[in-house]
């Protein structure tokens, strides 16, 4: 696919070091804008970001749709029984790998590092900073990933015993785990390429990774399920991971500058010139700990659900897949703008970073809460339409839909954690606060889940997840303004509170509509109109700040659409 998301960048101005402490809240300019010399930039940059967000949204939606096709195929072929439970234990490997190596740790580390390298380009003698950074990091990363993959293959039986001690068919889970272990290597390369391309404002190849990933899984399932059973799904994960690398490799190679003369100083010295090492252990540790703590929520869920009746892990998995769709769509906003925040801090422009972060939090909240209202209102109809066929029966639909509604209570927290953690690590300096906040939320999940699973089963597990991640979001919102970027936390929280009111009204309207209409397709179609309409009207009534701007934008676009 041709990468046309952004025009070539002019050489950046000389980089100014970001302050080592908290970025102070700036006094707004009389017209509400930035410095006079920067006024032309937001318009052009805004068009680039809007185009990138639209392309990312389209490919994210397509990837999510194919993910649903993948889950539908697995549900149709294997239902919600012991075989699916065994595969989902092995699925923990790509889930953890995607969080650490694609979505969180790798992006949080490398987008600021590449942004800093780009800011230094043309300002220092010696080798190109981007090529120096690649030379200093990629070979070591490949070696570490290959070693981790081999270790996982060797220790698969012990890992399955730890993750799901009460599993009905541990041997099948071990086989699947050894197949999915390949994602440690392929997802690591995928995350590296994605971070580099996003820092260069090239968003199409990174947004396409889950499209090709799910195509690989579905194709392998169709071809091999009769012979390999559920192991075909695990093999498809390995194939899909390889496709994720290949879809980005050409664009990544094009971004590397031509190899110039060999530097007179070491690569390590070149990569660290002008400031501290961008990927030192002090910076790596807090990001990795945060990512592992976040993904540990899924491990805890599976551990607590393993002794429950067969199908419990499957019901949790399907519920989580559906419930998290609004969160995934909301985070595409901060995925696109994260390089902008990192570059602003690298260039010493905290005011631009603050405005961008505050706007992103509000927009992400609008998207996720609208989706939350729809998911809670229409959960049974969604599950019936997507999954109820073949071995997935009406009882599975009821169980999954009820868990979706509990999971959805934590969707705002999930989205805010994903949006808030990026500014913490944008300044490319060590900070442990996000890991501590995530650890506190994880502790709440563990304690609440261990207690509530005795009384409410999988619903107690889902509720504990929602409570833990919401607590983490509150801590991150409170801490961001005092540690990194002086956002107006009170203003942001008040805006999110108004959005919650609008989402609650939309959810009630959607619930009533879904119960009045026959058939899942008709109910969902009408609710797709009712829920946004009620949410928009209520948001305007309670004066959500972004609503007038969005309505004005729509009005400006309508004459051009006629």
Coordinates of C-alpha atoms in Angstrom, one line a residue:
X1 CA 0.0 0.0 0.0
X2 CA 1.3 3.4 -0.9
X3 CA 2.1 5.5 2.1
X4 CA 0.7 9.0 1.5
X5 CA -0.5 10.0 4.9
X6 CA 1.7 13.0 5.3
X7 CA 3.9 15.3 3.1
X8 CA 7.6 15.2 3.6
X9 CA 8.7 17.2 6.6
X10 CA 11.0 20.2 6.3
X11 CA 14.1 20.0 8.5
X12 CA 13.1 20.7 12.1
X13 CA 14.4 23.7 14.0
X14 CA 17.2 23.1 16.5
X15 CA 15.9 21.0 19.3
X16 CA 15.5 22.6 22.7
X17 CA 15.7 20.3 25.7
X18 CA 12.5 19.8 27.6
X19 CA 12.6 20.8 31.3
X20 CA 13.5 18.0 33.7
X21 CA 10.7 18.7 36.0
X22 CA 7.0 19.5 35.6
X23 CA 6.1 21.5 32.5
X24 CA 4.4 24.7 33.8
X25 CA 0.9 25.7 32.7
X26 CA 1.3 28.5 30.2
X27 CA -0.6 31.7 30.0
X28 CA -2.8 31.7 26.9
X29 CA -2.2 34.1 24.1
X30 CA -4.8 36.8 23.6
X31 CA -6.3 34.9 20.7
X32 CA -6.1 31.6 22.4
X33 CA -3.4 30.4 20.0
X34 CA 0.3 29.7 20.3
X35 CA 3.2 31.9 19.4
X36 CA 2.9 34.0 16.3
X37 CA 5.5 32.1 14.4
X38 CA 3.7 28.8 15.0
X39 CA 0.2 29.8 13.9
X40 CA 0.4 28.5 10.3
X41 CA 1.6 25.1 11.6
X42 CA -1.5 23.8 13.3
X43 CA -3.7 24.2 10.2
X44 CA -1.3 22.1 8.0
X45 CA -0.6 19.7 10.9
X46 CA -4.3 19.4 11.7
X47 CA -5.0 18.4 8.1
X48 CA -2.3 15.8 8.3
X49 CA -3.5 14.4 11.6
X50 CA -7.1 14.4 10.4
X51 CA -6.2 12.5 7.3
X52 CA -4.0 10.1 9.3
X53 CA -6.8 9.6 11.8
X54 CA -9.3 8.9 9.1
X55 CA -7.0 6.3 7.5
X56 CA -6.2 4.8 10.8
X57 CA -9.9 4.7 11.7
X58 CA -10.8 2.9 8.5
X59 CA -8.0 0.3 8.8
X60 CA -8.6 -0.1 12.6
X61 CA -12.3 -0.7 11.9
X62 CA -11.4 -3.2 9.1
X63 CA -8.9 -4.9 11.5
X64 CA -11.6 -5.1 14.2
X65 CA -14.1 -6.5 11.7
X66 CA -11.7 -9.2 10.7
X67 CA -11.0 -9.9 14.3
X68 CA -14.7 -10.5 14.8
X69 CA -14.6 -12.8 11.7
X70 CA -11.7 -14.6 13.4
X71 CA -13.6 -15.0 16.7
X72 CA -16.8 -16.0 14.8
X73 CA -14.8 -18.7 12.9
X74 CA -13.4 -20.1 16.1
X75 CA -16.8 -20.0 17.9
X76 CA -18.4 -21.7 14.9
X77 CA -15.8 -24.4 14.6
X78 CA -15.1 -25.1 18.3
X79 CA -17.8 -23.4 20.4
X80 CA -17.1 -22.4 24.0
X81 CA -15.7 -25.7 25.3
X82 CA -12.4 -27.3 26.4
X83 CA -10.7 -26.9 23.0
X84 CA -11.3 -23.2 22.9
X85 CA -10.3 -22.8 26.5
X86 CA -7.0 -24.5 25.7
X87 CA -6.4 -22.2 22.7
X88 CA -7.2 -19.1 24.8
X89 CA -4.6 -20.1 27.4
X90 CA -2.1 -20.1 24.5
X91 CA -3.6 -16.9 23.2
X92 CA -2.2 -15.2 26.3
X93 CA 1.2 -15.2 24.6
X94 CA 0.2 -13.0 21.6
X95 CA -2.0 -10.9 23.9
X96 CA 0.9 -10.2 26.2
X97 CA 3.3 -9.7 23.3
X98 CA 1.0 -7.3 21.5
X99 CA 0.6 -5.2 24.7
X100 CA 4.3 -5.1 25.5
X101 CA 5.8 -5.2 22.1
X102 CA 3.3 -3.3 19.9
X103 CA 0.7 -1.2 21.8
X104 CA 2.4 -0.1 25.0
X105 CA 6.1 -0.6 25.9
X106 CA 7.7 -0.5 22.4
X107 CA 5.6 2.5 21.3
X108 CA 6.1 4.3 24.6
X109 CA 9.8 3.8 24.4
X110 CA 10.6 4.2 20.7
X111 CA 8.2 6.9 19.5
X112 CA 9.9 9.5 21.8
X113 CA 13.3 8.1 20.9
X114 CA 12.7 8.4 17.2
X115 CA 11.1 11.8 17.6
X116 CA 14.2 13.0 19.5
X117 CA 16.4 11.6 16.7
X118 CA 14.3 13.4 14.1
X119 CA 14.5 16.6 16.1
X120 CA 18.3 16.3 16.1
X121 CA 18.6 15.5 12.4
X122 CA 20.6 18.2 10.7
X123 CA 21.6 19.9 13.9
X124 CA 24.7 17.8 14.9
X125 CA 27.8 16.6 13.0
X126 CA 28.4 12.9 12.5
X127 CA 26.0 10.1 11.4
X128 CA 22.3 10.5 10.9
X129 CA 20.7 10.2 14.3
X130 CA 17.9 7.9 13.0
X131 CA 20.2 5.4 11.4
X132 CA 22.4 5.6 14.5
X133 CA 19.5 4.8 16.7
X134 CA 18.5 1.8 14.6
X135 CA 22.0 0.5 14.5
X136 CA 22.3 0.8 18.3
X137 CA 18.9 -0.9 19.1
X138 CA 17.6 -3.2 16.4
X139 CA 20.3 -5.9 16.4
X140 CA 20.2 -6.2 20.2
X141 CA 16.4 -6.3 20.1
X142 CA 16.4 -9.1 17.6
X143 CA 18.8 -11.2 19.7
X144 CA 16.7 -10.7 22.9
X145 CA 13.5 -11.5 21.1
X146 CA 14.9 -14.7 19.6
X147 CA 16.2 -15.8 23.0
X148 CA 12.8 -15.1 24.6
X149 CA 11.0 -17.1 21.9
X150 CA 13.3 -20.1 22.4
X151 CA 12.8 -20.0 26.2
X152 CA 9.0 -19.8 25.8
X153 CA 9.0 -22.8 23.6
X154 CA 11.1 -24.8 26.1
X155 CA 9.0 -23.7 29.2
X156 CA 5.5 -24.0 27.6
X157 CA 4.3 -26.9 29.9
X158 CA 5.3 -25.0 33.0
X159 CA 3.7 -21.8 31.7
X160 CA 0.4 -23.5 31.0
X161 CA 0.4 -25.0 34.5
X162 CA 0.9 -21.5 36.0
X163 CA -1.7 -19.8 33.8
X164 CA -4.5 -22.3 34.1
X165 CA -3.8 -24.9 36.8
X166 CA -7.3 -26.4 36.5
X167 CA -7.5 -26.7 32.7
X168 CA -9.2 -29.8 31.2
X169 CA -6.7 -30.4 28.4
X170 CA -3.3 -29.0 29.3
X171 CA -1.4 -31.0 26.5
X172 CA -3.4 -29.2 23.8
X173 CA -2.7 -25.9 25.4
X174 CA 1.0 -26.6 25.4
X175 CA 0.9 -27.4 21.7
X176 CA -0.9 -24.2 21.0
X177 CA 1.5 -22.2 23.2
X178 CA 4.5 -23.5 21.3
X179 CA 3.0 -22.3 18.0
X180 CA 2.0 -18.9 19.3
X181 CA 5.5 -18.4 20.8
X182 CA 6.7 -17.1 17.4
X183 CA 4.8 -13.9 18.1
X184 CA 7.4 -12.8 20.6
X185 CA 9.8 -12.3 17.7
X186 CA 7.4 -11.1 15.0
X187 CA 5.4 -8.8 17.3
X188 CA 8.7 -7.3 18.6
X189 CA 9.7 -6.4 15.0
X190 CA 6.2 -5.2 14.3
X191 CA 6.3 -2.8 17.3
X192 CA 9.7 -1.5 16.4
X193 CA 8.7 -0.7 12.8
X194 CA 5.4 0.8 13.9
X195 CA 7.1 3.2 16.3
X196 CA 9.6 4.3 13.8
X197 CA 7.0 4.9 11.1
X198 CA 4.6 6.8 13.4
X199 CA 7.4 9.0 14.6
X200 CA 7.9 9.8 10.9
X201 CA 4.2 10.5 10.6
X202 CA 3.6 7.5 8.4
X203 CA 0.5 5.8 9.7
X204 CA -0.9 3.5 7.0
X205 CA 1.4 0.5 7.4
X206 CA 1.2 0.5 11.2
X207 CA -2.6 0.7 11.0
X208 CA -2.8 -2.2 8.6
X209 CA -1.0 -4.7 10.8
X210 CA -4.1 -6.2 12.4
X211 CA -5.8 -6.4 9.0
X212 CA -3.1 -8.8 7.7
X213 CA -2.8 -10.5 11.1
X214 CA -6.4 -11.6 11.2
X215 CA -6.4 -12.5 7.5
X216 CA -3.5 -14.9 8.3
X217 CA -5.4 -16.5 11.2
X218 CA -8.7 -16.9 9.3
X219 CA -7.0 -18.3 6.2
X220 CA -5.0 -20.8 8.2
X221 CA -8.1 -21.8 10.2
X222 CA -10.1 -22.5 7.0
X223 CA -7.3 -24.5 5.4
X224 CA -6.1 -26.6 8.4
X225 CA -8.9 -26.9 11.0
X226 CA -10.1 -30.3 9.7
X227 CA -6.7 -31.8 10.2
X228 CA -5.2 -29.8 13.1
X229 CA -8.3 -28.9 15.1
X230 CA -7.9 -25.8 17.3
X231 CA -4.1 -26.0 16.7
X232 CA -4.8 -24.4 13.3
X233 CA -5.8 -21.3 15.1
X234 CA -2.5 -21.2 16.9
X235 CA -0.6 -21.8 13.7
X236 CA -2.6 -18.9 12.2
X237 CA -1.4 -16.6 14.9
X238 CA 2.2 -17.4 13.9
X239 CA 1.4 -16.8 10.2
X240 CA -0.4 -13.6 11.0
X241 CA 2.6 -12.3 13.0
X242 CA 4.9 -12.8 10.1
X243 CA 2.5 -10.9 7.8
X244 CA 2.5 -8.0 10.3
X245 CA 6.3 -7.6 9.8
X246 CA 6.2 -7.9 6.1
X247 CA 3.4 -5.3 5.6
X248 CA 5.6 -2.6 7.3
X249 CA 9.1 -3.6 6.1
X250 CA 9.2 -1.7 2.8
X251 CA 8.0 1.5 4.4
X252 CA 10.5 1.2 7.2
X253 CA 13.4 0.7 4.8
X254 CA 12.3 3.7 2.8
X255 CA 12.4 5.9 6.0
X256 CA 16.1 5.1 6.7
X257 CA 18.4 7.7 5.2
X258 CA 21.1 6.5 2.7
X259 CA 24.1 5.0 4.3
X260 CA 26.7 7.8 4.5
X261 CA 30.4 7.8 5.6
X262 CA 31.3 5.7 8.5
X263 CA 31.2 7.9 11.7
X264 CA 34.5 8.6 13.5
X265 CA 32.8 8.1 16.9
X266 CA 30.9 5.0 18.1
X267 CA 27.3 4.4 17.3
X268 CA 26.5 4.5 21.0
X269 CA 28.1 7.9 21.3
X270 CA 26.2 9.1 18.3
X271 CA 22.9 7.9 19.5
X272 CA 23.4 9.6 22.9
X273 CA 24.9 12.9 21.7
X274 CA 23.2 15.9 23.0
X275 CA 21.5 14.2 26.0
X276 CA 21.0 11.0 27.9
X277 CA 20.7 7.7 26.2
X278 CA 17.1 7.4 24.8
X279 CA 16.8 3.7 25.6
X280 CA 18.8 3.3 28.8
X281 CA 17.7 0.8 31.5
X282 CA 16.4 3.6 33.7
X283 CA 13.9 4.4 30.9
X284 CA 13.2 0.8 29.9
X285 CA 12.3 -0.5 33.4
X286 CA 9.2 1.7 34.3
X287 CA 7.7 1.3 30.8
X288 CA 8.1 -2.5 30.8
X289 CA 6.7 -2.8 34.4
X290 CA 3.7 -0.7 33.5
X291 CA 3.0 -2.8 30.4
X292 CA 3.3 -6.1 32.3
X293 CA 1.1 -4.9 35.1
X294 CA -1.5 -3.8 32.6
X295 CA -1.5 -7.1 30.8
X296 CA -1.4 -9.1 34.1
X297 CA -5.1 -8.2 34.4
X298 CA -5.9 -10.7 31.7
X299 CA -3.7 -13.3 33.3
X300 CA -5.5 -12.9 36.6
X301 CA -8.8 -13.3 34.9
X302 CA -7.8 -16.5 33.3
X303 CA -6.3 -17.8 36.5
X304 CA -9.4 -17.1 38.5
X305 CA -11.7 -18.5 35.7
X306 CA -9.8 -21.7 35.2
X307 CA -11.5 -23.7 38.0
X308 CA -14.9 -22.5 36.9
X309 CA -17.1 -24.7 34.6
X310 CA -15.9 -25.3 31.1
X311 CA -16.4 -22.4 28.8
X312 CA -15.9 -19.7 31.5
X313 CA -12.6 -18.5 29.9
X314 CA -14.2 -18.5 26.5
X315 CA -17.2 -16.4 27.7
X316 CA -14.8 -13.9 29.3
X317 CA -12.7 -13.8 26.1
X318 CA -15.7 -13.2 23.7
X319 CA -17.1 -10.6 26.1
X320 CA -13.8 -8.8 26.3
X321 CA -13.4 -8.7 22.5
X322 CA -16.8 -7.1 22.0
X323 CA -16.7 -4.8 25.0
X324 CA -13.2 -3.4 24.1
X325 CA -14.1 -2.4 20.5
X326 CA -15.1 1.2 21.6
X327 CA -11.8 1.5 23.6
X328 CA -9.8 0.4 20.5
X329 CA -11.5 3.0 18.3
X330 CA -11.0 5.8 20.9
X331 CA -7.3 5.1 21.2
X332 CA -6.7 5.5 17.5
X333 CA -6.9 9.3 18.3
X334 CA -4.0 9.2 20.7
X335 CA -2.1 6.7 18.5
X336 CA -2.0 9.3 15.7
X337 CA -1.2 12.3 18.0
X338 CA 1.3 10.6 20.3
X339 CA 4.3 11.4 17.9
X340 CA 3.1 15.0 17.9
X341 CA 3.2 15.2 21.7
X342 CA 6.6 13.6 21.8
X343 CA 8.0 15.9 19.1
X344 CA 6.5 19.0 20.9
X345 CA 8.3 18.0 24.1
X346 CA 11.5 17.2 22.2
X347 CA 11.4 20.7 20.6
X348 CA 10.7 22.3 24.0
X349 CA 7.1 23.4 23.3
X350 CA 5.1 22.3 26.4
X351 CA 2.1 24.5 25.6
X352 CA 1.5 22.8 22.3
X353 CA 1.8 19.4 24.0
X354 CA -0.6 20.4 26.8
X355 CA -3.3 21.6 24.4
X356 CA -3.0 18.4 22.3
X357 CA -3.3 16.2 25.4
X358 CA -6.3 17.9 26.8
X359 CA -8.1 17.8 23.4
X360 CA -7.2 14.1 22.9
X361 CA -8.6 13.1 26.3
X362 CA -11.9 14.8 25.6
X363 CA -12.2 13.3 22.1
X364 CA -11.2 9.8 23.3
X365 CA -13.8 10.0 26.1
X366 CA -16.5 11.0 23.6
X367 CA -15.8 8.0 21.4
X368 CA -15.5 5.4 24.1
X369 CA -18.5 6.5 26.1
X370 CA -20.7 6.6 23.0
X371 CA -19.5 3.0 22.3
X372 CA -20.1 2.0 25.9
X373 CA -23.7 3.2 25.8
X374 CA -24.3 1.2 22.6
X375 CA -22.6 -2.0 23.9
X376 CA -24.4 -2.0 27.2
X377 CA -27.8 -1.3 25.6
X378 CA -27.5 -3.9 22.9
X379 CA -25.2 -6.6 24.3
X380 CA -27.5 -9.6 23.7
X381 CA -28.3 -8.5 20.2
X382 CA -24.6 -8.0 19.3
X383 CA -23.6 -11.4 20.6
X384 CA -26.5 -13.1 18.9
X385 CA -25.7 -11.5 15.6
X386 CA -22.0 -12.1 15.8
X387 CA -21.6 -15.5 17.4
X388 CA -24.8 -17.5 17.8
X389 CA -24.3 -20.2 15.2
X390 CA -22.8 -23.6 15.1
X391 CA -21.4 -24.8 18.4
X392 CA -22.1 -21.4 20.0
X393 CA -25.7 -21.7 21.3
X394 CA -28.2 -19.4 23.1
X395 CA -26.8 -20.2 26.5
X396 CA -23.4 -19.0 25.4
X397 CA -25.0 -15.8 24.1
X398 CA -26.7 -15.1 27.4
X399 CA -23.6 -15.7 29.4
X400 CA -21.4 -13.6 27.1
X401 CA -23.8 -10.7 26.9
X402 CA -24.2 -10.4 30.6
X403 CA -20.4 -10.3 31.1
X404 CA -20.1 -7.7 28.3
X405 CA -22.3 -5.3 30.3
X406 CA -20.1 -5.7 33.4
X407 CA -16.9 -5.3 31.4
X408 CA -18.2 -2.1 29.7
X409 CA -18.3 -0.3 33.1
X410 CA -14.6 -0.1 32.9
X411 CA -14.3 1.0 29.3
X412 CA -13.8 4.7 30.1
X413 CA -11.0 3.7 32.5
X414 CA -9.4 1.5 29.8
X415 CA -9.4 4.3 27.3
X416 CA -8.2 7.0 29.7
X417 CA -5.3 4.7 30.9
X418 CA -4.2 4.3 27.2
X419 CA -4.5 8.0 26.5
X420 CA -2.9 9.3 29.7
X421 CA 0.1 7.0 29.9
X422 CA 1.5 8.3 26.5
X423 CA 2.2 11.8 27.8
X424 CA 4.0 10.4 30.8
X425 CA 6.5 8.8 28.6
X426 CA 6.6 11.4 25.8
X427 CA 9.4 13.4 27.5
X428 CA 11.8 10.4 27.1
X429 CA 12.8 10.5 30.7
X430 CA 12.4 7.9 33.5
X431 CA 9.2 8.1 35.5
X432 CA 7.8 5.3 37.7
X433 CA 4.4 6.9 38.5
X434 CA 2.4 5.1 35.7
X435 CA 3.8 1.7 36.8
X436 CA 2.8 2.5 40.5
X437 CA -0.7 3.6 39.4
X438 CA -1.1 0.5 37.3
X439 CA 0.2 -1.7 40.2
X440 CA -2.4 -0.1 42.5
X441 CA -5.2 -0.9 40.0
X442 CA -3.9 -4.4 39.6
X443 CA -4.0 -5.0 43.4
X444 CA -7.6 -3.9 43.4
X445 CA -8.3 -6.3 40.5
X446 CA -6.6 -9.2 42.4
X447 CA -8.3 -8.7 45.7
X448 CA -11.8 -7.9 44.3
X449 CA -11.6 -10.7 41.8
X450 CA -10.6 -13.3 44.4
X451 CA -13.5 -12.3 46.6
X452 CA -16.2 -11.8 44.1
X453 CA -15.5 -14.9 42.0
X454 CA -16.9 -17.0 44.8
X455 CA -20.3 -15.3 44.7
X456 CA -20.7 -14.1 41.1
X457 CA -18.3 -16.2 39.0
X458 CA -17.2 -14.6 35.8
X459 CA -19.3 -11.5 36.5
X460 CA -17.2 -10.9 39.6
X461 CA -14.0 -11.2 37.6
X462 CA -15.2 -8.7 35.0
X463 CA -16.3 -6.3 37.7
X464 CA -13.0 -6.5 39.5
X465 CA -11.3 -5.7 36.1
X466 CA -13.5 -2.6 35.7
X467 CA -12.8 -1.4 39.2
X468 CA -9.0 -1.8 39.0
X469 CA -8.6 -0.1 35.6
X470 CA -10.8 2.8 36.7
X471 CA -8.8 3.4 39.8
X472 CA -5.6 3.4 37.6
X473 CA -7.2 6.0 35.3
X474 CA -8.1 8.3 38.2
X475 CA -4.5 8.1 39.6
X476 CA -3.0 8.8 36.2
X477 CA -5.2 11.8 35.6
X478 CA -4.3 13.3 39.0
X479 CA -0.6 12.7 38.5
X480 CA -0.1 13.9 35.0
X481 CA -0.5 17.5 35.7
X482 CA 2.0 17.5 38.7
X483 CA 4.7 15.4 37.0
X484 CA 4.9 15.9 33.3
X485 CA 2.5 18.2 31.5
X486 CA 0.4 20.7 33.5
X487 CA -2.9 19.8 32.1
X488 CA -6.0 21.2 33.7
X489 CA -7.1 18.0 35.3
X490 CA -10.2 19.4 37.0
X491 CA -11.4 20.8 33.7
X492 CA -10.8 17.5 31.9
X493 CA -12.6 15.6 34.6
X494 CA -15.6 17.9 34.6
X495 CA -15.8 17.4 30.8
X496 CA -15.7 13.7 31.1
X497 CA -18.3 13.8 33.8
X498 CA -20.7 15.6 31.5
X499 CA -20.0 13.0 28.8
X500 CA -20.9 10.2 31.3
X501 CA -24.3 11.9 31.8
X502 CA -24.8 12.0 28.1
X503 CA -23.8 8.3 27.7
X504 CA -26.1 7.2 30.5
X505 CA -29.1 8.9 28.8
X506 CA -28.1 7.3 25.4
X507 CA -27.7 3.9 27.0
X508 CA -31.2 4.1 28.6
X509 CA -32.8 5.1 25.3
X510 CA -30.9 2.4 23.4
X511 CA -31.8 -0.3 26.0
X512 CA -35.5 0.6 25.7
X513 CA -35.3 0.6 21.9
X514 CA -33.5 -2.8 21.7
X515 CA -36.2 -4.4 23.9
X516 CA -39.1 -3.1 21.8
X517 CA -37.9 -4.3 18.4
X518 CA -37.8 -7.9 17.2
X519 CA -34.7 -9.5 15.8
X520 CA -31.0 -8.5 16.5
X521 CA -30.4 -6.9 13.1
X522 CA -33.4 -4.5 13.2
X523 CA -32.7 -3.6 16.9
X524 CA -29.0 -2.8 16.2
X525 CA -29.8 -0.8 13.1
X526 CA -32.3 1.4 14.9
X527 CA -30.0 1.7 18.0
X528 CA -27.2 2.9 15.8
X529 CA -29.4 6.0 15.1
X530 CA -31.0 6.4 18.5
X531 CA -27.9 6.1 20.7
X532 CA -25.8 8.8 18.9
X533 CA -28.8 11.1 18.6
X534 CA -29.6 11.0 22.3
X535 CA -26.0 11.2 23.3
X536 CA -25.4 14.3 21.1
X537 CA -28.6 16.0 22.3
X538 CA -27.8 15.3 26.0
X539 CA -24.1 16.4 25.6
X540 CA -25.3 19.7 24.1
X541 CA -27.7 20.2 26.9
X542 CA -25.1 19.6 29.6
X543 CA -22.6 21.8 27.7
X544 CA -19.9 19.4 26.7
X545 CA -17.1 21.7 25.4
X546 CA -16.4 19.8 22.2
X547 CA -20.0 19.5 21.0
X548 CA -20.5 23.1 19.6
X549 CA -17.2 22.7 17.7
X550 CA -18.2 19.4 16.2
X551 CA -21.6 20.6 15.2
X552 CA -20.1 23.7 13.6
X553 CA -17.7 21.4 11.7
X554 CA -20.5 19.3 10.4
X555 CA -22.5 22.3 9.3
X556 CA -19.5 23.6 7.4
X557 CA -19.1 20.3 5.6
X558 CA -22.7 19.8 4.7
X559 CA -22.8 22.4 1.9
X560 CA -19.8 20.8 0.3
X561 CA -21.5 17.4 0.4
X562 CA -24.5 18.5 -1.5

